[in-house]
Short mmCIF file of N, CA, C and O in Angstrom, two decimals:
data_model
loop_
_atom_site.label_atom_id
_atom_site.label_comp_id
_atom_site.label_asym_id
_atom_site.label_seq_id
_atom_site.Cartn_x
_atom_site.Cartn_y
_atom_site.Cartn_z
N MET A 864 -8.00 2.89 -1.52
CA MET A 864 -7.86 2.71 -0.18
C MET A 864 -7.42 3.89 1.03
O MET A 864 -6.37 4.54 0.40
N SER A 865 -7.96 4.23 1.93
CA SER A 865 -7.48 5.03 2.57
C SER A 865 -6.31 4.92 3.37
O SER A 865 -5.99 3.79 3.31
N GLU A 866 -5.84 6.33 4.04
CA GLU A 866 -4.44 6.08 4.84
C GLU A 866 -4.57 5.34 5.87
O GLU A 866 -3.50 4.41 6.38
N LYS A 867 -5.42 5.61 6.67
CA LYS A 867 -5.76 4.73 7.92
C LYS A 867 -6.09 3.30 7.53
O LYS A 867 -5.21 2.33 8.43
N ASN A 868 -6.62 2.99 6.50
CA ASN A 868 -6.82 1.51 6.16
C ASN A 868 -5.48 0.83 5.97
O ASN A 868 -5.23 -0.34 5.96
N ARG A 869 -4.91 1.45 4.96
CA ARG A 869 -3.56 1.31 4.63
C ARG A 869 -2.53 0.75 5.40
O ARG A 869 -2.04 -0.14 5.48
N CYS A 870 -2.69 1.93 6.63
CA CYS A 870 -1.51 1.69 7.76
C CYS A 870 -2.16 0.30 8.69
O CYS A 870 -1.30 -0.57 9.05
N LEU A 871 -3.28 0.23 8.67
CA LEU A 871 -3.95 -0.95 9.53
C LEU A 871 -3.52 -2.11 8.56
O LEU A 871 -3.08 -3.27 9.41
N ASP A 872 -3.73 -2.43 7.64
CA ASP A 872 -3.32 -3.40 6.43
C ASP A 872 -1.92 -3.63 6.81
O ASP A 872 -1.63 -5.02 6.95
N GLU A 873 -0.90 -2.98 6.61
CA GLU A 873 0.55 -3.11 6.78
C GLU A 873 0.98 -3.58 8.38
O GLU A 873 1.45 -4.34 8.41
N GLY A 874 0.26 -3.13 9.16
CA GLY A 874 0.57 -3.41 10.51
C GLY A 874 0.08 -5.04 10.87
O GLY A 874 0.64 -5.66 11.69
N LEU A 875 -1.04 -5.01 10.17
CA LEU A 875 -1.59 -6.66 10.42
C LEU A 875 -0.92 -7.34 10.07
O LEU A 875 -0.57 -8.87 10.24
N SER A 876 -0.31 -7.24 8.53
CA SER A 876 0.42 -8.25 7.79
C SER A 876 1.93 -8.26 8.46
O SER A 876 2.45 -9.39 8.62
N ARG A 877 2.30 -7.30 9.29
CA ARG A 877 3.60 -7.51 10.13
C ARG A 877 3.26 -8.60 11.20
O ARG A 877 4.02 -9.56 11.63
N LEU A 878 2.37 -8.29 11.57
CA LEU A 878 1.69 -9.39 13.07
C LEU A 878 1.56 -10.43 12.59
O LEU A 878 1.68 -11.57 13.27
N PHE A 879 0.64 -10.87 11.64
CA PHE A 879 0.13 -12.04 11.23
C PHE A 879 0.82 -12.49 10.33
O PHE A 879 0.68 -12.61 8.88
N SER A 880 1.69 -13.72 10.07
CA SER A 880 2.66 -14.22 9.31
C SER A 880 1.84 -15.25 8.29
O SER A 880 2.23 -15.32 7.37
N GLY A 881 0.71 -15.70 8.86
CA GLY A 881 -0.07 -16.64 8.00
C GLY A 881 -1.40 -16.38 7.41
O GLY A 881 -2.29 -16.83 6.96
N GLY A 882 -0.89 -14.69 7.07
CA GLY A 882 -2.23 -14.12 6.33
C GLY A 882 -2.94 -13.10 7.12
O GLY A 882 -2.80 -13.22 8.75
N VAL A 883 -3.47 -12.14 6.60
CA VAL A 883 -4.49 -11.05 7.41
C VAL A 883 -5.77 -11.56 7.61
O VAL A 883 -6.53 -11.83 6.86
N PRO A 884 -6.12 -11.28 9.02
CA PRO A 884 -7.64 -11.93 9.18
C PRO A 884 -8.44 -10.65 8.69
O PRO A 884 -8.15 -9.62 8.78
N GLN A 885 -9.85 -11.09 8.21
CA GLN A 885 -10.63 -10.11 7.54
C GLN A 885 -11.34 -9.04 8.66
O GLN A 885 -11.72 -9.71 9.69
N ALA A 886 -11.19 -8.01 8.36
CA ALA A 886 -11.66 -6.90 9.67
C ALA A 886 -13.00 -6.50 9.25
O ALA A 886 -13.15 -6.09 8.27
N GLU A 887 -13.59 -6.65 9.94
CA GLU A 887 -15.29 -6.20 9.78
C GLU A 887 -15.39 -4.76 10.45
O GLU A 887 -15.30 -4.64 11.55
N PRO A 888 -15.57 -3.76 9.86
CA PRO A 888 -15.92 -2.23 10.28
C PRO A 888 -17.43 -2.24 11.13
O PRO A 888 -18.26 -3.21 11.00
N VAL A 889 -17.00 -1.79 12.67
CA VAL A 889 -18.31 -1.72 13.43
C VAL A 889 -18.22 -0.33 13.74
O VAL A 889 -17.28 0.43 13.99
N ARG A 890 -19.52 0.26 14.34
CA ARG A 890 -19.90 1.32 14.98
C ARG A 890 -20.62 1.27 16.27
O ARG A 890 -21.69 0.21 16.13
N PHE A 891 -20.61 1.82 17.21
CA PHE A 891 -21.09 1.49 18.36
C PHE A 891 -21.61 3.18 18.89
O PHE A 891 -20.42 4.00 18.86
N GLN A 892 -22.68 3.12 19.44
CA GLN A 892 -23.35 4.43 19.89
C GLN A 892 -22.88 4.69 21.58
O GLN A 892 -22.88 3.58 22.06
N LYS A 893 -22.87 5.74 21.96
CA LYS A 893 -22.28 6.03 23.27
C LYS A 893 -23.33 5.27 24.33
O LYS A 893 -24.74 5.03 23.91
N GLY A 894 -23.11 4.58 25.34
CA GLY A 894 -23.77 3.64 26.17
C GLY A 894 -23.94 2.07 25.71
O GLY A 894 -24.54 1.42 26.05
N GLU A 895 -23.53 2.11 24.33
CA GLU A 895 -23.82 0.67 23.74
C GLU A 895 -23.21 -0.58 24.57
O GLU A 895 -21.91 -0.08 24.61
N LEU A 896 -23.54 -1.62 24.47
CA LEU A 896 -22.53 -2.77 25.26
C LEU A 896 -22.15 -3.42 23.89
O LEU A 896 -22.71 -3.67 23.18
N ILE A 897 -20.96 -3.69 24.15
CA ILE A 897 -19.95 -4.29 23.19
C ILE A 897 -19.42 -5.68 23.25
O ILE A 897 -19.58 -6.53 22.53
N TYR A 898 -19.07 -5.84 24.44
CA TYR A 898 -18.39 -7.19 24.96
C TYR A 898 -19.14 -7.32 26.39
O TYR A 898 -19.16 -6.42 27.11
N TRP A 899 -19.65 -8.66 26.60
CA TRP A 899 -20.29 -8.68 27.87
C TRP A 899 -19.89 -9.94 28.65
O TRP A 899 -19.39 -10.91 28.19
N GLU A 900 -19.92 -9.81 29.92
CA GLU A 900 -19.48 -11.15 30.94
C GLU A 900 -20.19 -12.46 30.30
O GLU A 900 -21.68 -12.11 30.15
N GLY A 901 -19.82 -13.39 30.50
CA GLY A 901 -20.46 -14.61 29.94
C GLY A 901 -20.50 -15.09 28.65
O GLY A 901 -20.60 -16.35 28.32
N ARG A 902 -20.25 -14.08 28.00
CA ARG A 902 -20.05 -14.29 26.34
C ARG A 902 -19.20 -15.33 26.06
O ARG A 902 -17.97 -15.11 26.46
N GLU A 903 -19.31 -16.12 24.83
CA GLU A 903 -18.43 -16.98 24.34
C GLU A 903 -17.14 -15.95 23.41
O GLU A 903 -17.53 -15.26 23.02
N PRO A 904 -16.01 -16.23 23.57
CA PRO A 904 -14.84 -15.46 23.08
C PRO A 904 -14.87 -15.79 21.52
O PRO A 904 -13.89 -16.29 21.06
N ASP A 905 -15.77 -14.97 20.86
CA ASP A 905 -15.53 -15.32 19.47
C ASP A 905 -15.39 -14.23 18.42
O ASP A 905 -15.14 -14.64 17.34
N ARG A 906 -14.75 -13.27 19.29
CA ARG A 906 -14.22 -11.92 18.38
C ARG A 906 -13.66 -11.09 19.35
O ARG A 906 -13.51 -10.95 20.39
N CYS A 907 -12.85 -10.38 18.64
CA CYS A 907 -11.78 -9.18 19.41
C CYS A 907 -12.05 -8.20 18.75
O CYS A 907 -12.56 -8.24 17.51
N TYR A 908 -11.81 -6.91 19.20
CA TYR A 908 -12.17 -5.44 18.57
C TYR A 908 -10.98 -4.66 18.74
O TYR A 908 -10.34 -4.81 19.74
N TYR A 909 -10.97 -3.84 17.66
CA TYR A 909 -9.81 -2.46 17.43
C TYR A 909 -10.77 -1.41 17.71
O TYR A 909 -11.56 -1.33 16.75
N ILE A 910 -10.77 -0.56 18.24
CA ILE A 910 -11.28 0.99 18.30
C ILE A 910 -10.63 1.77 17.92
O ILE A 910 -9.21 2.15 18.34
N ALA A 911 -10.94 2.37 16.57
CA ALA A 911 -9.93 3.48 16.05
C ALA A 911 -10.28 4.82 16.39
O ALA A 911 -9.45 5.45 16.36
N GLN A 912 -11.52 4.83 16.82
CA GLN A 912 -11.92 6.45 17.17
C GLN A 912 -12.88 6.27 18.43
O GLN A 912 -13.96 5.04 18.36
N GLY A 913 -12.85 7.00 19.05
CA GLY A 913 -13.87 7.08 20.55
C GLY A 913 -12.98 6.33 21.72
O GLY A 913 -11.84 6.30 21.59
N ARG A 914 -13.87 6.25 22.59
CA ARG A 914 -13.55 5.71 24.01
C ARG A 914 -14.38 4.72 24.40
O ARG A 914 -15.78 4.77 24.16
N ALA A 915 -13.80 3.36 25.11
CA ALA A 915 -14.79 2.60 25.53
C ALA A 915 -14.40 2.22 27.28
O ALA A 915 -13.28 2.71 27.47
N ALA A 916 -15.37 1.98 27.95
CA ALA A 916 -15.30 1.69 29.36
C ALA A 916 -15.15 0.41 29.61
O ALA A 916 -16.01 -0.71 29.25
N LEU A 917 -14.17 -0.23 30.28
CA LEU A 917 -14.01 -1.74 30.61
C LEU A 917 -14.34 -1.89 31.80
O LEU A 917 -13.95 -1.06 32.96
N GLY A 918 -15.28 -2.76 32.30
CA GLY A 918 -15.84 -3.06 33.67
C GLY A 918 -16.55 -4.25 34.07
O GLY A 918 -15.97 -5.08 33.09
N ALA A 919 -16.57 -4.55 35.03
CA ALA A 919 -17.52 -5.67 35.43
C ALA A 919 -18.41 -5.53 36.49
O ALA A 919 -18.55 -4.66 37.27
N ASN A 920 -19.29 -6.22 37.06
CA ASN A 920 -20.26 -6.62 37.84
C ASN A 920 -19.54 -7.36 38.98
O ASN A 920 -19.19 -8.35 38.98
N GLY A 921 -19.91 -6.49 40.07
CA GLY A 921 -19.16 -7.35 41.39
C GLY A 921 -20.07 -8.30 41.87
O GLY A 921 -21.40 -8.49 41.55
N LEU A 922 -19.73 -8.67 43.09
CA LEU A 922 -20.74 -10.11 43.82
C LEU A 922 -21.90 -9.49 44.19
O LEU A 922 -23.00 -10.22 44.18
N GLU A 923 -21.96 -8.20 44.55
CA GLU A 923 -23.15 -7.57 44.96
C GLU A 923 -24.29 -6.78 44.00
O GLU A 923 -24.92 -6.36 44.30
N GLY A 924 -23.79 -7.25 42.78
CA GLY A 924 -24.28 -6.66 41.47
C GLY A 924 -24.00 -5.41 41.26
O GLY A 924 -24.96 -4.79 40.30
N ARG A 925 -22.99 -4.69 41.87
CA ARG A 925 -23.01 -3.22 41.48
C ARG A 925 -21.67 -3.45 40.38
O ARG A 925 -20.87 -4.26 40.26
N HIS A 926 -22.08 -2.37 39.78
CA HIS A 926 -20.86 -2.20 38.24
C HIS A 926 -19.68 -1.65 38.70
O HIS A 926 -20.09 -0.37 39.25
N ALA A 927 -18.45 -1.80 38.46
CA ALA A 927 -17.29 -1.20 38.46
C ALA A 927 -16.77 -0.77 37.25
O ALA A 927 -16.71 -1.79 36.34
N VAL A 928 -16.59 0.33 36.94
CA VAL A 928 -15.67 0.55 35.67
C VAL A 928 -14.04 0.55 36.21
O VAL A 928 -13.63 1.08 37.22
N PHE A 929 -13.29 -0.41 35.51
CA PHE A 929 -12.05 -0.35 35.61
C PHE A 929 -10.81 0.73 35.13
O PHE A 929 -9.98 1.17 35.83
N CYS A 930 -11.35 0.89 33.94
CA CYS A 930 -10.53 1.98 33.10
C CYS A 930 -11.32 2.40 31.71
O CYS A 930 -12.15 1.68 31.55
N ILE A 931 -10.85 3.52 31.19
CA ILE A 931 -11.51 4.04 29.95
C ILE A 931 -10.37 3.96 28.88
O ILE A 931 -9.38 4.28 29.22
N LEU A 932 -10.78 3.13 27.69
CA LEU A 932 -9.71 2.80 26.82
C LEU A 932 -10.03 4.01 25.60
O LEU A 932 -11.12 4.03 24.98
N PRO A 933 -8.78 4.90 25.44
CA PRO A 933 -8.80 5.65 24.34
C PRO A 933 -8.58 4.93 23.21
O PRO A 933 -7.59 4.07 23.05
N ALA A 934 -9.02 5.25 21.79
CA ALA A 934 -8.57 5.07 20.66
C ALA A 934 -7.06 5.45 20.57
O ALA A 934 -6.59 6.44 21.25
N PRO A 935 -6.38 4.77 19.73
CA PRO A 935 -6.74 3.27 19.39
C PRO A 935 -6.66 2.10 20.37
O PRO A 935 -5.76 2.35 21.44
N ALA A 936 -7.12 1.04 20.42
CA ALA A 936 -7.23 0.26 21.57
C ALA A 936 -7.68 -1.25 20.97
O ALA A 936 -8.55 -1.06 20.18
N PHE A 937 -7.14 -2.17 21.55
CA PHE A 937 -7.78 -3.54 21.62
C PHE A 937 -8.14 -3.99 22.64
O PHE A 937 -7.84 -3.89 23.71
N PHE A 938 -9.30 -4.63 22.60
CA PHE A 938 -9.86 -5.46 23.60
C PHE A 938 -10.54 -6.76 23.16
O PHE A 938 -10.77 -7.02 22.05
N GLY A 939 -10.47 -7.96 23.80
CA GLY A 939 -10.92 -9.22 23.41
C GLY A 939 -9.82 -10.00 23.14
O GLY A 939 -10.10 -11.13 22.61
N GLU A 940 -8.50 -9.64 22.96
CA GLU A 940 -7.42 -10.19 22.46
C GLU A 940 -7.03 -11.39 23.36
O GLU A 940 -6.66 -12.19 22.83
N LEU A 941 -7.46 -11.29 24.77
CA LEU A 941 -6.91 -12.14 25.86
C LEU A 941 -7.67 -13.34 25.34
O LEU A 941 -7.04 -14.50 26.04
N GLU A 942 -8.84 -13.40 25.02
CA GLU A 942 -9.68 -14.59 24.71
C GLU A 942 -9.14 -15.47 23.59
O GLU A 942 -9.72 -16.71 23.49
N LEU A 943 -8.15 -15.09 22.91
CA LEU A 943 -7.65 -15.81 21.75
C LEU A 943 -6.70 -16.97 22.62
O LEU A 943 -6.52 -17.80 21.74
N LEU A 944 -6.26 -16.80 23.70
CA LEU A 944 -5.43 -17.49 24.29
C LEU A 944 -6.13 -18.68 25.21
O LEU A 944 -5.65 -19.44 25.61
N SER A 945 -7.35 -18.28 25.45
CA SER A 945 -8.33 -19.18 26.14
C SER A 945 -9.74 -19.37 25.68
O SER A 945 -10.12 -18.62 24.98
N VAL A 946 -10.42 -20.46 25.89
CA VAL A 946 -11.66 -20.67 25.71
C VAL A 946 -12.57 -20.35 26.76
O VAL A 946 -13.96 -20.86 26.77
N GLN A 947 -12.28 -19.54 27.51
CA GLN A 947 -12.94 -19.45 29.00
C GLN A 947 -14.00 -18.33 28.62
O GLN A 947 -13.74 -17.43 27.71
N PRO A 948 -15.28 -18.34 29.16
CA PRO A 948 -16.31 -17.08 29.13
C PRO A 948 -15.63 -15.77 29.39
O PRO A 948 -14.85 -15.57 30.10
N VAL A 949 -15.89 -14.55 28.78
CA VAL A 949 -15.48 -13.56 28.62
C VAL A 949 -15.83 -13.09 30.17
O VAL A 949 -17.09 -13.37 31.16
N ALA A 950 -14.80 -12.23 31.17
CA ALA A 950 -15.00 -11.91 32.72
C ALA A 950 -15.26 -10.79 32.91
O ALA A 950 -15.41 -10.18 33.75
N SER A 951 -15.26 -9.70 31.77
CA SER A 951 -15.69 -8.51 32.05
C SER A 951 -16.49 -7.68 30.75
O SER A 951 -16.87 -8.63 29.89
N GLU A 952 -16.91 -6.67 30.99
CA GLU A 952 -17.48 -6.15 29.87
C GLU A 952 -16.69 -4.71 29.29
O GLU A 952 -16.23 -4.07 30.03
N VAL A 953 -17.34 -4.25 28.17
CA VAL A 953 -17.03 -3.28 27.70
C VAL A 953 -18.05 -2.71 26.85
O VAL A 953 -18.91 -3.01 26.14
N THR A 954 -18.14 -1.15 27.33
CA THR A 954 -19.43 -0.33 26.84
C THR A 954 -18.62 0.75 26.24
O THR A 954 -17.81 1.38 26.38
N ALA A 955 -19.52 1.29 25.15
CA ALA A 955 -18.87 2.51 24.42
C ALA A 955 -19.17 3.68 25.38
O ALA A 955 -20.30 4.17 25.56
N PHE A 956 -17.95 4.55 25.70
CA PHE A 956 -18.10 5.36 26.69
C PHE A 956 -18.38 6.62 25.82
O PHE A 956 -18.99 7.55 26.56
N THR A 957 -18.20 6.62 24.37
CA THR A 957 -18.45 7.71 23.32
C THR A 957 -19.04 7.08 22.26
O THR A 957 -18.57 5.87 22.15
N ASP A 958 -19.24 7.56 21.17
CA ASP A 958 -19.58 7.03 19.69
C ASP A 958 -18.06 6.51 19.43
O ASP A 958 -17.11 7.10 19.71
N CYS A 959 -18.31 5.17 19.06
CA CYS A 959 -16.92 4.50 18.67
C CYS A 959 -16.93 4.20 17.12
O CYS A 959 -18.23 3.41 16.75
N PHE A 960 -16.09 3.87 16.59
CA PHE A 960 -15.63 3.23 15.18
C PHE A 960 -14.55 2.28 15.32
O PHE A 960 -13.46 2.77 16.06
N GLY A 961 -14.79 1.17 14.58
CA GLY A 961 -13.53 0.52 14.53
C GLY A 961 -13.73 -0.84 13.85
O GLY A 961 -14.27 -0.75 13.09
N TYR A 962 -12.88 -1.84 14.20
CA TYR A 962 -13.03 -3.29 13.24
C TYR A 962 -13.18 -4.25 14.37
O TYR A 962 -12.52 -4.15 15.66
N CYS A 963 -13.75 -5.41 13.77
CA CYS A 963 -14.09 -6.79 14.72
C CYS A 963 -13.41 -7.85 13.98
O CYS A 963 -13.25 -7.74 12.64
N PHE A 964 -12.57 -8.48 14.71
CA PHE A 964 -11.87 -9.54 14.04
C PHE A 964 -12.39 -11.08 14.86
O PHE A 964 -12.62 -11.17 16.02
N HIS A 965 -12.94 -11.92 14.08
CA HIS A 965 -13.40 -13.23 14.38
C HIS A 965 -12.11 -13.71 15.01
O HIS A 965 -10.80 -14.32 14.41
N THR A 966 -12.28 -14.54 16.07
CA THR A 966 -11.16 -15.37 16.83
C THR A 966 -10.65 -16.60 16.01
O THR A 966 -9.36 -17.04 15.69
N GLU A 967 -11.51 -17.23 15.51
CA GLU A 967 -11.28 -18.19 14.64
C GLU A 967 -10.36 -18.14 13.24
O GLU A 967 -9.31 -18.70 13.52
N GLU A 968 -10.40 -16.82 12.81
CA GLU A 968 -10.05 -16.63 11.88
C GLU A 968 -8.37 -16.11 12.23
O GLU A 968 -7.32 -16.19 11.67
N ILE A 969 -8.48 -15.28 13.25
CA ILE A 969 -6.95 -14.83 13.71
C ILE A 969 -6.31 -16.03 14.10
O ILE A 969 -5.07 -15.93 13.83
N ARG A 970 -7.03 -17.09 14.79
CA ARG A 970 -5.95 -18.41 15.28
C ARG A 970 -5.55 -18.89 13.89
O ARG A 970 -4.23 -19.59 14.15
N LEU A 971 -6.25 -18.93 12.97
CA LEU A 971 -5.80 -19.75 11.60
C LEU A 971 -4.80 -18.89 10.96
O LEU A 971 -3.64 -19.62 10.51
N CYS A 972 -4.70 -17.44 11.43
CA CYS A 972 -3.48 -16.79 10.89
C CYS A 972 -2.17 -16.72 11.47
O CYS A 972 -1.15 -16.74 10.95
N LEU A 973 -2.41 -17.00 12.97
CA LEU A 973 -1.19 -17.24 13.72
C LEU A 973 -0.51 -18.43 13.55
O LEU A 973 0.63 -18.68 14.04
N ARG A 974 -1.27 -19.69 12.99
CA ARG A 974 -0.45 -20.86 12.82
C ARG A 974 0.81 -20.68 12.03
O ARG A 974 0.82 -20.06 11.14
#
């Protein structure tokens, strides 16, 4: 196991007392849409390398970028608290590598 994976495992073990949720490695190319408005909140992401842009579409259809998330960063975690559709979108600002966590599995580990 690599040092990065060992550190991630140890950190997640401290966070989740009911067991550690399975992390699925993911890669996104620059410009690729990762998380989008209206989507069902079924997963959250941890970006280990790269940067992602957090934004949303305005009432007039214009896209606004709120911030650039540099690694390390989590997003989609607020959707763990609610079953509302996603209200923003995240796009890979650079090539990104990270992990995807399915929210149902996380909820089970948090119990």
